[in-house]
Coordinates of C-alpha atoms in Angstrom, one line a residue:
Chain A
M18 CA 0.0 0.0 0.0
T19 CA 2.7 2.4 1.0
E20 CA 4.7 1.4 -2.0
L21 CA 1.7 2.2 -4.3
K22 CA 1.4 5.6 -2.7
G23 CA 5.1 6.2 -3.2
A24 CA 4.8 5.3 -6.9
R25 CA 1.9 7.7 -7.3
A26 CA 3.8 10.5 -5.6
R27 CA 6.8 9.9 -7.8
R28 CA 4.6 10.0 -10.9
G29 CA 3.0 13.2 -9.8
L30 CA 6.4 14.7 -9.3
T31 CA 7.5 13.6 -12.8
H32 CA 4.4 15.3 -14.2
L33 CA 5.2 18.5 -12.3
V34 CA 8.8 18.6 -13.5
L35 CA 7.8 17.8 -17.1
L36 CA 5.1 20.5 -17.1
A37 CA 7.4 23.1 -15.5
I38 CA 10.2 22.5 -18.0
G39 CA 7.7 22.2 -20.8
F40 CA 6.2 25.6 -19.9
A41 CA 9.7 27.2 -19.9
Y42 CA 10.3 25.4 -23.2
V43 CA 7.4 27.0 -25.1
Y44 CA 7.6 30.3 -23.1
P45 CA 9.0 32.3 -26.1
F46 CA 6.0 31.3 -28.1
L47 CA 3.5 32.3 -25.4
W48 CA 5.4 35.5 -24.8
A49 CA 5.2 36.4 -28.5
V50 CA 1.4 35.8 -28.5
G51 CA 1.0 37.8 -25.3
S52 CA 3.2 40.7 -26.4
S53 CA 1.5 40.9 -29.8
L54 CA -1.7 41.9 -27.9
K55 CA 0.0 44.6 -25.8
T56 CA 0.1 48.3 -26.2
K57 CA 3.5 49.9 -26.6
I58 CA 3.6 51.1 -23.0
D59 CA 2.2 47.8 -21.8
F60 CA 5.0 46.0 -23.7
L61 CA 7.8 48.1 -22.1
D62 CA 6.3 47.9 -18.6
G63 CA 5.3 44.3 -18.8
G64 CA 8.8 42.9 -19.4
L65 CA 8.7 39.2 -19.7
G66 CA 5.2 39.0 -18.4
L67 CA 2.7 37.1 -20.6
L68 CA -0.6 38.8 -20.2
P69 CA -1.5 42.2 -21.7
S70 CA -3.5 44.4 -19.4
R71 CA -6.0 44.8 -22.2
P72 CA -5.7 42.9 -25.5
V73 CA -5.1 45.2 -28.5
W74 CA -6.1 43.3 -31.6
E75 CA -5.2 46.3 -33.9
N76 CA -1.6 45.2 -33.8
Y77 CA -2.5 42.4 -36.1
A78 CA -4.4 44.6 -38.6
Q79 CA -1.5 47.0 -38.6
A80 CA 1.2 44.2 -39.0
W81 CA -0.9 42.7 -41.8
R82 CA -1.4 45.9 -43.7
E83 CA 1.1 48.6 -42.8
A84 CA 4.1 46.3 -42.0
S85 CA 3.3 44.2 -45.2
F86 CA 3.0 40.9 -43.4
G87 CA -0.1 40.3 -45.5
T88 CA 2.0 40.4 -48.6
Y89 CA 4.8 38.3 -47.0
F90 CA 2.2 35.8 -45.9
V91 CA 0.8 35.4 -49.4
N92 CA 4.3 35.2 -50.9
T93 CA 5.3 32.4 -48.5
L94 CA 2.0 30.6 -49.1
V95 CA 2.5 30.8 -52.9
I96 CA 6.1 29.5 -52.6
S97 CA 5.2 26.7 -50.2
V98 CA 2.2 25.4 -52.0
T99 CA 3.8 25.5 -55.4
T100 CA 7.0 23.9 -54.1
V101 CA 4.9 21.1 -52.5
A102 CA 2.9 20.5 -55.7
F103 CA 5.9 20.3 -58.0
T104 CA 8.0 18.3 -55.6
L105 CA 5.3 15.7 -55.2
L106 CA 4.6 15.4 -58.9
F107 CA 8.2 15.2 -60.0
T108 CA 9.3 12.8 -57.2
A109 CA 6.3 10.5 -57.6
M110 CA 7.0 10.3 -61.4
A111 CA 10.7 9.7 -61.0
G112 CA 10.1 7.2 -58.2
Y113 CA 7.6 5.3 -60.2
A114 CA 9.8 5.0 -63.3
L115 CA 12.7 3.9 -61.2
A116 CA 10.8 1.4 -59.0
R117 CA 8.6 -0.2 -61.6
H118 CA 10.5 -0.1 -64.9
T119 CA 13.8 -1.1 -66.3
F120 CA 15.6 0.9 -69.0
P121 CA 19.1 1.6 -70.1
G122 CA 20.9 4.2 -67.9
K123 CA 18.8 3.3 -64.8
K124 CA 21.9 2.2 -62.8
I125 CA 23.6 5.5 -63.6
I126 CA 20.7 7.5 -62.2
L127 CA 20.5 5.3 -59.1
G128 CA 24.2 5.7 -58.6
V129 CA 23.9 9.5 -58.8
I130 CA 20.9 9.5 -56.4
L131 CA 22.9 7.5 -53.9
A132 CA 26.0 9.7 -54.2
T133 CA 24.1 13.0 -53.8
Y134 CA 22.0 11.5 -51.0
L135 CA 25.1 10.6 -49.0
L136 CA 27.3 13.5 -49.9
P137 CA 26.9 16.6 -47.9
H138 CA 25.6 19.5 -50.0
G139 CA 28.0 21.8 -48.3
Y140 CA 27.8 25.3 -49.4
T141 CA 26.7 25.6 -53.0
I142 CA 24.7 28.8 -52.9
V143 CA 27.1 30.8 -55.1
P144 CA 26.7 28.6 -58.3
I145 CA 22.9 28.3 -57.6
Y146 CA 22.7 32.1 -57.3
D147 CA 24.7 32.4 -60.5
L148 CA 22.5 29.9 -62.3
I149 CA 19.3 31.7 -61.3
N150 CA 20.9 35.0 -62.3
S151 CA 21.8 33.7 -65.8
L152 CA 18.3 32.4 -66.2
G153 CA 17.1 36.0 -65.6
L154 CA 15.1 34.9 -62.6
L155 CA 16.8 36.9 -59.8
N156 CA 14.2 38.7 -57.6
T157 CA 11.3 36.5 -58.5
L158 CA 9.2 34.0 -56.5
T159 CA 9.9 31.5 -59.3
S160 CA 13.6 31.5 -58.4
V161 CA 12.9 30.5 -54.8
I162 CA 10.4 27.8 -55.9
L163 CA 12.8 26.4 -58.5
A164 CA 15.8 26.2 -56.1
Q165 CA 13.7 24.6 -53.4
V166 CA 12.1 22.1 -55.7
G167 CA 15.4 21.3 -57.4
G168 CA 17.2 20.8 -54.0
G169 CA 14.5 18.5 -52.6
L170 CA 14.0 16.0 -55.4
V171 CA 16.6 13.5 -54.5
F172 CA 15.1 12.8 -51.1
G173 CA 11.6 12.6 -52.3
T174 CA 12.4 10.4 -55.3
F175 CA 14.3 8.1 -52.9
M176 CA 11.2 7.9 -50.6
F177 CA 8.7 7.3 -53.5
M178 CA 11.0 4.7 -55.1
A179 CA 11.1 2.8 -51.8
Y180 CA 7.4 3.1 -51.4
F181 CA 6.5 2.0 -55.0
S182 CA 8.8 -1.0 -54.9
T183 CA 6.9 -2.5 -51.9
L184 CA 3.7 -2.6 -53.9
P185 CA 2.6 -6.0 -55.4
R186 CA 3.1 -6.4 -59.1
E187 CA -0.5 -7.7 -59.5
L188 CA -1.7 -4.1 -58.9
E189 CA -0.4 -3.1 -62.3
E190 CA -0.9 -6.4 -64.0
A191 CA -4.7 -6.3 -63.7
A192 CA -4.9 -2.8 -65.1
R193 CA -2.5 -3.6 -67.9
V194 CA -4.7 -6.5 -69.0
D195 CA -7.5 -3.9 -69.3
G196 CA -5.3 -2.0 -71.7
A197 CA -4.0 0.7 -69.4
G198 CA -0.8 2.4 -70.7
F199 CA 2.1 4.0 -68.8
N200 CA 0.2 7.2 -67.9
T201 CA -3.0 5.6 -66.9
L202 CA -1.1 3.1 -64.7
F203 CA 0.6 6.0 -63.0
F204 CA -2.3 8.4 -62.5
R205 CA -5.1 5.9 -62.0
V206 CA -3.4 3.0 -60.2
M207 CA -0.1 4.1 -58.6
L208 CA -0.8 7.7 -57.4
P209 CA -4.1 6.8 -55.6
V210 CA -2.4 4.1 -53.6
S211 CA 0.5 6.3 -52.7
K212 CA -1.6 8.8 -50.7
P213 CA 0.1 8.1 -47.3
M214 CA 3.5 8.7 -48.9
M215 CA 2.2 11.9 -50.6
A216 CA 0.8 13.1 -47.3
T217 CA 4.0 12.6 -45.4
L218 CA 6.3 14.0 -48.0
G219 CA 3.9 16.9 -48.7
L220 CA 3.8 17.7 -45.0
F221 CA 7.5 17.8 -44.8
T222 CA 8.1 19.7 -47.9
F223 CA 5.5 22.3 -46.8
I224 CA 7.1 22.7 -43.4
S225 CA 10.7 23.0 -44.7
S226 CA 9.6 25.4 -47.4
W227 CA 7.6 27.6 -45.0
N228 CA 10.6 27.6 -42.6
N229 CA 13.2 28.2 -45.3
F230 CA 15.1 31.4 -44.6
F231 CA 18.3 31.2 -46.6
L232 CA 17.0 30.8 -50.2
P233 CA 14.3 33.5 -50.1
L234 CA 16.8 35.8 -48.3
V235 CA 19.4 35.5 -51.1
F236 CA 16.9 35.6 -53.9
T237 CA 14.8 38.5 -52.8
L238 CA 17.5 40.9 -51.7
G239 CA 16.6 43.4 -54.3
R240 CA 12.8 43.3 -54.1
P241 CA 11.3 43.9 -50.6
E242 CA 7.8 43.1 -51.8
L243 CA 8.8 39.5 -52.6
R244 CA 10.0 38.7 -49.1
T245 CA 8.7 35.7 -47.2
V246 CA 7.5 36.0 -43.6
G247 CA 10.9 35.0 -42.2
V248 CA 12.9 37.4 -44.4
G249 CA 10.3 40.1 -43.8
L250 CA 10.6 39.7 -40.1
Y251 CA 14.4 39.7 -40.3
A252 CA 14.4 42.9 -42.3
F253 CA 11.9 44.4 -39.9
T254 CA 14.3 43.9 -37.0
N255 CA 17.0 45.7 -38.8
Q256 CA 15.0 48.9 -39.3
T257 CA 16.1 51.8 -37.1
T258 CA 12.7 52.4 -35.5
T259 CA 11.4 48.9 -34.9
D260 CA 7.9 48.6 -33.5
W261 CA 8.2 45.7 -31.0
T262 CA 4.5 44.9 -30.6
L263 CA 4.1 44.8 -34.4
L264 CA 7.1 42.6 -34.7
C265 CA 5.5 40.2 -32.2
A266 CA 2.3 40.2 -34.2
G267 CA 4.3 39.5 -37.4
A268 CA 6.1 36.6 -35.7
V269 CA 2.8 35.1 -34.6
I270 CA 1.4 35.5 -38.1
S271 CA 4.5 33.8 -39.5
L272 CA 4.5 30.9 -36.9
A273 CA 0.8 30.2 -36.8
P274 CA 0.5 28.0 -40.0
I275 CA 3.2 25.6 -38.9
V276 CA 2.0 25.4 -35.3
V277 CA -1.5 24.6 -36.7
V278 CA -0.2 22.0 -39.1
F279 CA 1.9 20.5 -36.3
V280 CA -1.0 20.3 -33.8
V281 CA -3.3 18.7 -36.5
A282 CA -0.7 16.2 -37.9
Q283 CA 1.5 15.7 -34.9
R284 CA 1.3 11.9 -35.0
Y285 CA 2.3 11.6 -38.6
I286 CA 5.1 14.1 -38.4
V287 CA 6.6 12.4 -35.4
E288 CA 6.2 8.9 -36.9
A289 CA 7.9 10.1 -40.1
I290 CA 10.8 11.7 -38.3
A291 CA 11.2 8.5 -36.2
G292 CA 11.2 6.4 -39.3
A293 CA 14.0 8.4 -40.9
V294 CA 16.5 7.4 -38.2
K295 CA 15.5 3.7 -38.1
A296 CA 16.1 3.3 -41.9
Chain B
M19 CA 5.5 -4.8 -73.3
S20 CA 9.2 -5.2 -73.4
T21 CA 9.6 -3.0 -70.4
T22 CA 7.4 -5.3 -68.3
R23 CA 9.4 -8.3 -69.3
L24 CA 12.7 -6.6 -68.5
A25 CA 11.3 -5.3 -65.2
R26 CA 10.3 -8.7 -64.2
T27 CA 13.4 -10.6 -64.9
G28 CA 15.8 -7.7 -64.4
G29 CA 18.5 -10.0 -65.8
P30 CA 21.1 -9.5 -68.5
R31 CA 20.0 -7.9 -71.7
P32 CA 20.1 -9.9 -75.0
A33 CA 23.8 -10.5 -75.5
A34 CA 24.1 -11.2 -79.2
A35 CA 27.0 -9.1 -80.1
A36 CA 25.9 -8.1 -83.6
G37 CA 22.4 -7.1 -82.7
R38 CA 23.4 -5.4 -79.5
G39 CA 23.4 -1.9 -80.6
R40 CA 20.1 -2.2 -82.3
S41 CA 18.4 -4.0 -79.4
L42 CA 19.7 -1.3 -77.0
W43 CA 18.2 1.3 -79.2
R44 CA 15.0 -0.6 -79.2
T45 CA 14.8 -0.8 -75.4
V46 CA 15.7 2.9 -75.2
R47 CA 12.8 3.7 -77.5
A48 CA 10.4 1.4 -75.7
S49 CA 11.3 3.1 -72.5
G50 CA 10.3 6.5 -73.7
W51 CA 7.8 7.1 -71.0
S52 CA 10.3 6.2 -68.3
Y53 CA 12.7 8.8 -69.6
A54 CA 9.9 11.4 -69.8
Y55 CA 8.9 10.7 -66.2
L56 CA 12.5 11.0 -65.1
A57 CA 13.2 14.2 -67.1
P58 CA 12.1 16.8 -64.6
F59 CA 13.9 15.1 -61.8
V60 CA 17.1 14.6 -63.8
V61 CA 17.2 18.1 -65.2
L62 CA 16.5 19.9 -61.9
T63 CA 18.8 17.7 -59.8
A64 CA 21.6 18.1 -62.3
A65 CA 21.1 21.9 -62.3
F66 CA 20.6 22.5 -58.6
V67 CA 22.5 19.7 -56.9
V68 CA 25.2 18.1 -59.1
Y69 CA 26.3 21.1 -61.1
P70 CA 26.8 23.4 -58.1
I71 CA 29.1 20.9 -56.4
F72 CA 31.5 21.1 -59.4
A73 CA 30.8 24.7 -60.4
S74 CA 31.8 26.2 -57.1
L75 CA 35.2 24.7 -57.6
G76 CA 35.6 26.8 -60.8
Y77 CA 35.0 30.1 -59.0
T78 CA 37.7 29.4 -56.5
F79 CA 40.4 30.3 -59.2
Y80 CA 39.1 33.8 -59.8
D81 CA 39.0 37.1 -58.0
W82 CA 35.4 38.0 -58.7
D83 CA 32.9 40.4 -57.1
G84 CA 29.9 38.6 -58.7
I85 CA 29.3 41.2 -61.4
G86 CA 29.7 40.1 -65.0
E87 CA 31.8 37.1 -65.9
P88 CA 34.7 36.0 -63.7
S89 CA 37.9 36.9 -65.7
D90 CA 40.6 37.7 -63.2
F91 CA 42.3 34.4 -62.9
V92 CA 44.4 34.1 -59.7
G93 CA 45.2 30.4 -59.4
L94 CA 45.2 29.2 -55.9
A95 CA 45.5 32.7 -54.3
N96 CA 41.9 32.4 -52.9
F97 CA 42.8 29.2 -51.0
K98 CA 46.0 30.9 -49.7
Q99 CA 44.0 33.9 -48.6
V100 CA 41.4 31.8 -46.8
A101 CA 44.1 29.7 -45.1
T102 CA 45.8 32.9 -43.8
D103 CA 42.5 34.7 -42.9
G104 CA 42.2 35.0 -39.2
Y105 CA 38.4 35.5 -39.6
F106 CA 38.1 32.2 -41.4
W107 CA 39.9 30.3 -38.6
R108 CA 37.9 32.1 -35.9
A109 CA 34.7 31.1 -37.7
L110 CA 35.9 27.6 -38.1
G111 CA 36.8 27.5 -34.4
N112 CA 33.3 28.8 -33.4
S113 CA 31.6 26.2 -35.6
A114 CA 33.7 23.6 -33.9
L115 CA 32.9 25.0 -30.4
Y116 CA 29.2 25.1 -31.3
T117 CA 29.3 21.4 -32.4
L118 CA 31.6 20.1 -29.6
V119 CA 29.4 21.8 -26.8
L120 CA 26.0 21.4 -28.3
V121 CA 26.2 17.7 -29.4
P122 CA 27.1 16.0 -26.1
V123 CA 24.9 18.3 -24.0
Q124 CA 21.9 18.1 -26.2
L125 CA 22.1 14.3 -26.7
V126 CA 22.4 13.6 -23.0
L127 CA 19.4 15.8 -22.3
A128 CA 17.4 14.3 -25.2
L129 CA 18.2 10.8 -24.0
V130 CA 17.1 11.6 -20.5
L131 CA 13.8 13.1 -21.8
A132 CA 13.2 10.2 -24.1
L133 CA 13.8 7.7 -21.3
V134 CA 11.2 9.5 -19.1
L135 CA 8.7 9.8 -21.9
N136 CA 9.2 6.2 -23.0
N137 CA 7.5 5.0 -19.8
P138 CA 4.3 3.4 -21.0
R139 CA 2.6 4.1 -17.7
L140 CA 3.3 7.9 -18.0
R141 CA 0.1 9.5 -19.1
G142 CA 0.1 12.4 -21.5
S143 CA 3.5 11.6 -23.0
T144 CA 2.2 12.5 -26.4
F145 CA 1.4 16.0 -25.1
Y146 CA 4.8 16.4 -23.6
R147 CA 6.5 15.1 -26.8
A148 CA 4.6 17.8 -28.7
L149 CA 5.5 20.5 -26.2
Y150 CA 9.2 19.7 -26.4
F151 CA 9.2 19.3 -30.1
L152 CA 7.5 22.6 -30.9
P153 CA 10.7 24.7 -31.2
A154 CA 12.2 22.2 -33.6
I155 CA 9.4 22.2 -36.0
T156 CA 9.0 26.0 -36.2
S157 CA 11.2 28.3 -38.2
I158 CA 14.4 29.1 -36.2
A159 CA 14.7 32.3 -38.2
I160 CA 11.4 33.6 -36.7
V161 CA 11.8 32.1 -33.2
G162 CA 15.3 33.5 -33.1
I163 CA 14.0 36.9 -33.8
V164 CA 11.5 36.6 -30.9
L165 CA 14.3 35.4 -28.6
K166 CA 16.5 38.2 -29.7
L167 CA 13.7 40.6 -28.9
M168 CA 13.3 39.1 -25.4
L169 CA 17.0 39.3 -24.6
A170 CA 17.5 42.7 -26.1
N171 CA 14.7 44.4 -24.3
F172 CA 14.5 42.5 -21.1
G173 CA 18.0 41.0 -20.7
D174 CA 18.0 42.7 -17.2
A175 CA 15.1 40.5 -16.1
V176 CA 16.7 37.4 -17.5
S177 CA 20.0 38.2 -15.8
K178 CA 18.4 38.8 -12.4
P179 CA 18.8 35.2 -11.2
F180 CA 22.5 35.4 -12.2
L181 CA 22.9 38.7 -10.3
K182 CA 21.3 37.2 -7.2
L183 CA 23.5 34.2 -7.3
G184 CA 26.4 36.5 -7.4
L185 CA 27.7 35.1 -10.7
T186 CA 27.9 38.5 -12.2
D187 CA 28.1 42.1 -11.0
E188 CA 26.2 43.8 -13.8
P189 CA 23.3 42.8 -16.1
L190 CA 24.5 40.3 -18.7
Q191 CA 24.6 41.3 -22.4
F192 CA 23.6 37.9 -23.7
L193 CA 24.0 38.8 -27.4
G194 CA 25.8 42.1 -27.1
S195 CA 28.9 40.9 -25.3
P196 CA 31.7 39.3 -27.3
H197 CA 32.4 37.0 -24.4
L198 CA 28.8 35.7 -24.1
S199 CA 27.3 35.9 -27.6
M200 CA 28.6 32.5 -28.7
W201 CA 27.5 30.8 -25.5
T202 CA 24.1 32.3 -25.8
V203 CA 23.8 31.1 -29.4
I204 CA 24.9 27.6 -28.3
A205 CA 22.4 27.5 -25.5
I206 CA 19.5 28.5 -27.8
G207 CA 20.7 26.0 -30.3
I208 CA 20.5 23.2 -27.7
W209 CA 17.0 24.3 -26.9
N210 CA 16.0 24.6 -30.5
T211 CA 16.9 21.2 -32.0
L212 CA 16.6 19.0 -28.9
G213 CA 13.2 17.9 -30.1
Y214 CA 14.6 16.0 -33.1
N215 CA 17.0 14.0 -31.0
M216 CA 14.3 13.2 -28.4
I217 CA 12.1 11.8 -31.2
Y218 CA 15.1 9.8 -32.6
F219 CA 15.9 8.4 -29.2
L220 CA 12.3 7.5 -28.6
A221 CA 12.2 5.6 -31.9
G222 CA 15.4 3.8 -30.9
L223 CA 14.1 2.9 -27.5
Q224 CA 11.0 1.4 -29.1
T225 CA 13.1 -1.0 -31.2
I226 CA 14.5 -2.7 -28.1
P227 CA 12.5 -5.9 -27.4
K228 CA 10.7 -5.9 -24.1
D229 CA 11.8 -9.5 -23.3
Q230 CA 15.4 -8.3 -23.1
Y231 CA 14.4 -6.1 -20.1
E232 CA 12.4 -9.0 -18.6
A233 CA 15.4 -11.4 -19.0
A234 CA 17.6 -8.8 -17.3
Q235 CA 15.1 -8.5 -14.5
I236 CA 15.1 -12.3 -14.0
D237 CA 18.8 -12.1 -13.8
G238 CA 18.4 -9.7 -10.9
A239 CA 19.5 -6.6 -12.8
G240 CA 18.4 -3.3 -11.2
R241 CA 17.3 -0.2 -13.2
F242 CA 20.8 1.1 -13.6
A243 CA 22.1 -2.3 -14.7
Q244 CA 19.3 -2.7 -17.2
F245 CA 20.2 0.7 -18.6
V246 CA 23.8 -0.2 -19.0
H247 CA 23.4 -3.7 -20.3
V248 CA 20.1 -3.5 -22.3
T249 CA 19.3 0.1 -23.2
I250 CA 22.8 1.3 -24.2
P251 CA 23.7 -1.6 -26.4
G252 CA 20.1 -1.5 -27.9
L253 CA 20.6 2.1 -28.8
R254 CA 24.0 1.7 -30.4
N255 CA 22.9 1.6 -34.0
V256 CA 20.4 4.4 -33.8
G257 CA 22.7 6.3 -31.5
L258 CA 25.5 6.4 -34.1
V259 CA 23.2 7.8 -36.7
I260 CA 21.9 10.4 -34.2
V261 CA 25.4 11.5 -33.3
F262 CA 26.5 12.1 -36.8
L263 CA 23.2 13.8 -37.8
A264 CA 23.8 16.1 -34.9
I265 CA 27.4 16.8 -35.8
V266 CA 26.7 17.5 -39.5
G267 CA 23.6 19.6 -38.6
S268 CA 25.5 21.6 -36.0
L269 CA 28.4 22.3 -38.4
Q270 CA 26.0 23.8 -40.9
V271 CA 24.1 26.1 -38.5
F272 CA 23.2 29.3 -40.2
D273 CA 19.7 30.7 -39.7
L274 CA 20.1 30.8 -35.9
V275 CA 23.4 32.7 -35.9
M276 CA 22.3 35.0 -38.7
V277 CA 19.2 36.2 -37.0
L278 CA 20.5 36.3 -33.4
T279 CA 23.9 38.0 -33.9
G280 CA 24.8 38.0 -37.6
G281 CA 28.1 36.7 -36.4
G282 CA 28.8 39.6 -34.2
P283 CA 29.6 41.5 -32.1
F284 CA 33.1 41.9 -33.5
Y285 CA 32.8 38.5 -35.2
S286 CA 32.7 36.8 -31.8
S287 CA 29.9 34.5 -32.9
D288 CA 30.9 34.2 -36.5
V289 CA 30.5 30.6 -37.8
I290 CA 31.7 29.1 -41.1
T291 CA 28.3 29.6 -42.8
T292 CA 27.9 33.2 -41.8
Y293 CA 31.5 33.9 -42.9
I294 CA 30.8 32.4 -46.4
Y295 CA 27.6 34.3 -46.6
R296 CA 29.3 37.6 -45.8
E297 CA 32.1 37.0 -48.3
A298 CA 29.6 36.0 -51.0
F299 CA 26.8 38.5 -50.6
G300 CA 28.3 41.3 -48.5
Q301 CA 27.1 42.3 -45.1
V302 CA 23.4 42.8 -45.4
G303 CA 21.3 44.8 -43.1
T304 CA 23.9 46.2 -40.8
G305 CA 24.8 49.2 -42.9
V306 CA 28.4 48.0 -43.2
A307 CA 29.1 47.5 -46.9
V308 CA 31.5 44.7 -47.6
E309 CA 32.4 44.0 -51.2
P310 CA 31.5 40.5 -52.3
H311 CA 34.4 38.1 -52.8
I312 CA 32.8 35.2 -54.7
G313 CA 36.1 33.4 -55.3
L314 CA 37.1 33.6 -51.7
A315 CA 33.7 32.5 -50.5
S316 CA 33.8 29.6 -53.0
A317 CA 37.2 28.5 -51.7
A318 CA 36.0 28.6 -48.1
S319 CA 32.8 26.7 -49.2
F320 CA 35.0 24.1 -50.9
L321 CA 37.1 23.6 -47.8
F322 CA 34.0 23.4 -45.7
G323 CA 32.5 20.9 -48.1
L324 CA 35.6 18.8 -47.7
L325 CA 35.4 18.9 -44.0
L326 CA 31.7 17.8 -44.1
L327 CA 32.8 15.0 -46.5
V328 CA 35.4 13.8 -44.0
V329 CA 32.7 13.7 -41.3
T330 CA 30.1 11.8 -43.4
S331 CA 32.7 9.3 -44.6
G332 CA 33.8 8.8 -41.0
Q333 CA 30.2 8.1 -40.2
M334 CA 29.7 5.6 -42.9
L335 CA 33.0 3.8 -42.0
A336 CA 31.9 3.7 -38.4
I337 CA 28.5 2.3 -39.2
R338 CA 30.0 -0.3 -41.6
R339 CA 32.5 -1.4 -39.0
L340 CA 29.9 -1.7 -36.3
R341 CA 27.7 -3.8 -38.6
A342 CA 30.7 -6.0 -39.5
R343 CA 31.5 -6.5 -35.9
K344 CA 27.9 -7.4 -35.1
E345 CA 27.8 -10.0 -37.8
G346 CA 31.2 -11.4 -36.8
K347 CA 29.9 -12.1 -33.3

């Protein structure tokens, strides 16, 4: 009996410690939300306190319109969604061809995939910048999308290839008897069964694209109206008269989509990350 | 149809020497759709992954500010300049410090957290997992700006506990002091990416069969003995991957340093990636104009890439050796 009580007390203590550290862990997020609702005076008086004396929602309207976070948000959304769409399409196509067909040159492609998958990408931004420049795409959203899609195809193709090669051959055989060609097989048979893979890869591509800072920073140096939320926020901090509460509202606007995605799809995200290290 | 047959057998192609060229051409033509499906992948990967690896080497031989075509051939001068540049070595040293401090501290903390959360009787472990993972999944560029704002405006409040403990006489300048900036960046780095390693360790812990613990218990092993004799060996494979992912990731840290300090003050928190960025694109946002040195930046990138290559090859060697030893048992 006493032992049971001891175990319960210990478990209670574990929860207490986990909660306390967890609270400290997400404190910057809570502080950003709280501060985004403060008045300027409230912000300076409140210090590291969380709660505003009276929530000021106008900060959000102001950040969205006057501080251009509306534009930044739309830019980031356009980049992320387009990047996800093209990454999924191209990697599924390549993964399908590599997993389900044989053709001359396949071994070379597989070798290159393996080499670039294992090699560190190091720091190759200069040639990429030069390439984008010579394509005349500097200071466009297309350049960010192109560089992000181009850099992410090896990983996605690898994932799709692994996924498609686990599917039974009968799946295609039946459709082929019915006279289905290459395209029909891919779009009507293979793509529909690969929904779990598309969801996982899509989720990851979206998150990494939304969070990408470096590529949009480099490719939108000359055009402020093309900034993403991250780059916009960074530029905002470097202005001489920075409005702190607006900055916090901007940060919340920038973080919100990923936090929402994470809360909704937590289980899948964690499983996929865990799977990466086991493989 | 021929594609199906080949795919199924996957064996050697028709070997008749005379008809070889023709049959190869036929299979190439029959595989038209395969090539079409691979085309976007091949073209984009060639342009954005393979080509840049080789192209950056070409720039290293020129003194080039990034405008027009590189024409001022200087041979190996850029490498010589990088090798004698004190800022380069300082940045490399900071990258090494970041990695050498962050990796062990973060991995120990992540393992402890994973061990606690792995307890099946602990309720709400999914909730805790989400809580601790939140910083890792959100943009470090944005979170870094929030942290910078907290420290810049209210550093006094943050340093109060340090003042009370008598560890310091005056409020700490967490990001503004050349002595502290790097340590602040490291501490925030530990906080930021710990979630990934926690998830990795949790995944590793779940691969250890329960009956191994039961067997150890029957042998009279206590909790600590179980940890040493069951958990640690069980985590060895996953652990090795975790260590190397952490090392490679830490060496490449950029966003965090860029938004927190930009490498400053006085280059005290400059890491390799911010050094390369500054040389390639000039100092942006601080008002200090630095002329871009693309050749120099490329030479530094190349040396850095070489360093990463050594680390990843070391990883693969270690994993292979471990596997071989296991099979040899």
